[in-house]
Amino acid sequence: MRSLLPLAFLVAAQLTSFASPNLVPKPLSEAYIADAAAINIQGATVTADSDLANAANYLRGQLGQGGQAKIHLVKVTSPVGNFETDSEGYVIESTPGGDITISARTDAGAFYGAITLLQLGELKNGQRFVVPGRIQDKPRFAWRGLMIDDGRHFIGKAEVLRMLDLLALHKMNIFHWHLTEDQGWRVEIKKWPKLTEVGSKRTASPVMGDRNKSDDKPYGDFYTQEDLKEVVAKATSLHITVVPEIEMPGHAGAAIASYPQLGNSDIPKYDPKVATSWGVKYYTYAPKEETFAFIDDVFAELIPIFPSTYFHIGGDEAPKTQWKSSPFAQSVMKREKLKDEHELQSYFVGRVEKILNARGKKLIGWDEIQEGGLSKSATMMVWRDWKWAQLAADHGNQIVMSPTSHTYFDHSPGTRPNDPRFDVIGGVLPIEKVYAFEPIPAKFTPEQQKLVLGCQGQLWSEYIYNGAKLEYMAFPRVCALAEVAWSDNTKKDRNWQEFEPRLQAHLKRLDALKVNYHRNDGTPAVTDKLGRGE
Ligand code: ACM
């Protein structure tokens, strides 16, 4: 709803003509006083109730000092007017004296109010004018995520920190960090040092433009635990939860190359290496006690760093070939009375879930983890056919919708330059399709609808080799996904014709931040940046 309030009051500030604020994601309701004088919030004095101090600091950092306006962050415990906020909701009201109040139950709500206020009052010639009015807002979904794969290519701390800022500007609140792959293990584990000495390095990579050709160049890097802590600290201040992912039992080739005893070492021609090509690889962990002890050690070091309730264990694309030919894996199947290797994967995931639960965490994994049976407490990240969402819901599992069809931002954004640097893994996912995404499957019952925590975009990094390419693939599709995840405009009344001009105005905000987004004509915003790190 957008409406114009009657001219109720005048505020002491310069007059400016009314321009639509083009908020992204769109709030639940917004109403402005078209003829009222706008308030210049640059340098405003920000006061806050003590629980909202973090949001206040963020706002002060953005606004600077020395201005006239006053912004109050007020903690509420009951509805504001007749609007019931929730743990992330807020109300912004401009008062006759030119003061602005952001009311919220939590620091997260006040923070999102601050983000909206900054979109309302964009910096132009050293001033930020806000048209007075009232905005009421809260998110549709609790899980508004983006996944970055740091395994295929190492994205690096500076770009990860920058992405956190960009996610926060879109009220996204989950950063799913895919940290291990066949092609690289990217986190320091002190008890198992070869994971980074061996597993973070590969001898070659496929070349951009021809995945069947090798560049024969050594490649590798990893995050120290201090790096991880820095990322989590920044994310926490931006109300983003970092959900780490350690892949198992497949996509584990780099770990197995580091410690071959963790794999199915009793099969013929066993010779694990860090992978140098893309695609689903053959090496999987063995279902050994030694492997489960290793996994517990990894969790023991990472869990204190990541406060997230959820820990992602991957679980996708685990080939069953090695388990079929491993006498040991077959003996586990016999011992546990498992009828096939899918049930062996379920046994593996079940063991890992117990380890995680004992350490106070909830398991989340890709949708394959339900194939051989699954406990009700695991959360399913649905990426393949939507039938897997139905299966999970019928079984009562919580779900994060991450389907290839609408959320795989490693697919081409559309028109792009004829240049190998812009190569993608395959497929096309235009932003219009992202915007049309409805995360709740049509056949879900009202009870099943409650199981959908939200949705997230995926940035698999086979073809994302630096921060500039990451931004080119992420934006502006993240802007569309953020609105799908936050705004309460269900598919019926969400329409591209309304969004497109709002997005065009929003892109100016990304221009100011030099975001290397994909444009309609196929070019990135800042072409020269794509060369960075090649
Ligand atoms: C996936 O794309 N393999 C989750």
Coordinates of N, CA and C and ligand atoms in Angstrom, one line a residue, residues 251 316-317 366 368 383 408 460, ligand 1:
H251 N 31.5 -34.5 -2.1 CA 32.1 -33.1 -2.2 C 33.2 -33.0 -1.1
D316 N 24.6 -33.2 -0.6 CA 24.2 -33.3 -2.0 C 25.2 -34.2 -2.8
E317 N 24.7 -34.7 -3.9 CA 25.5 -35.3 -4.9 C 26.6 -36.2 -4.4
W366 N 21.3 -30.3 2.1 CA 20.6 -30.3 0.8 C 19.6 -31.5 0.7
E368 N 19.0 -34.1 -0.8 CA 19.3 -35.6 -0.9 C 19.3 -36.3 0.4
W383 N 16.8 -28.0 -3.5 CA 17.4 -27.3 -4.6 C 17.0 -28.0 -5.9
Y408 N 19.4 -20.1 -8.6 CA 20.8 -20.4 -8.9 C 21.4 -19.3 -9.7
W460 N 27.3 -20.6 -6.7 CA 28.3 -21.6 -6.9 C 29.5 -21.0 -7.7
Ligands
ACM1 C1 23.8 -28.4 -5.4 O1 23.6 -27.6 -6.3 N1 24.6 -29.5 -5.7 C2 23.2 -28.3 -4.1

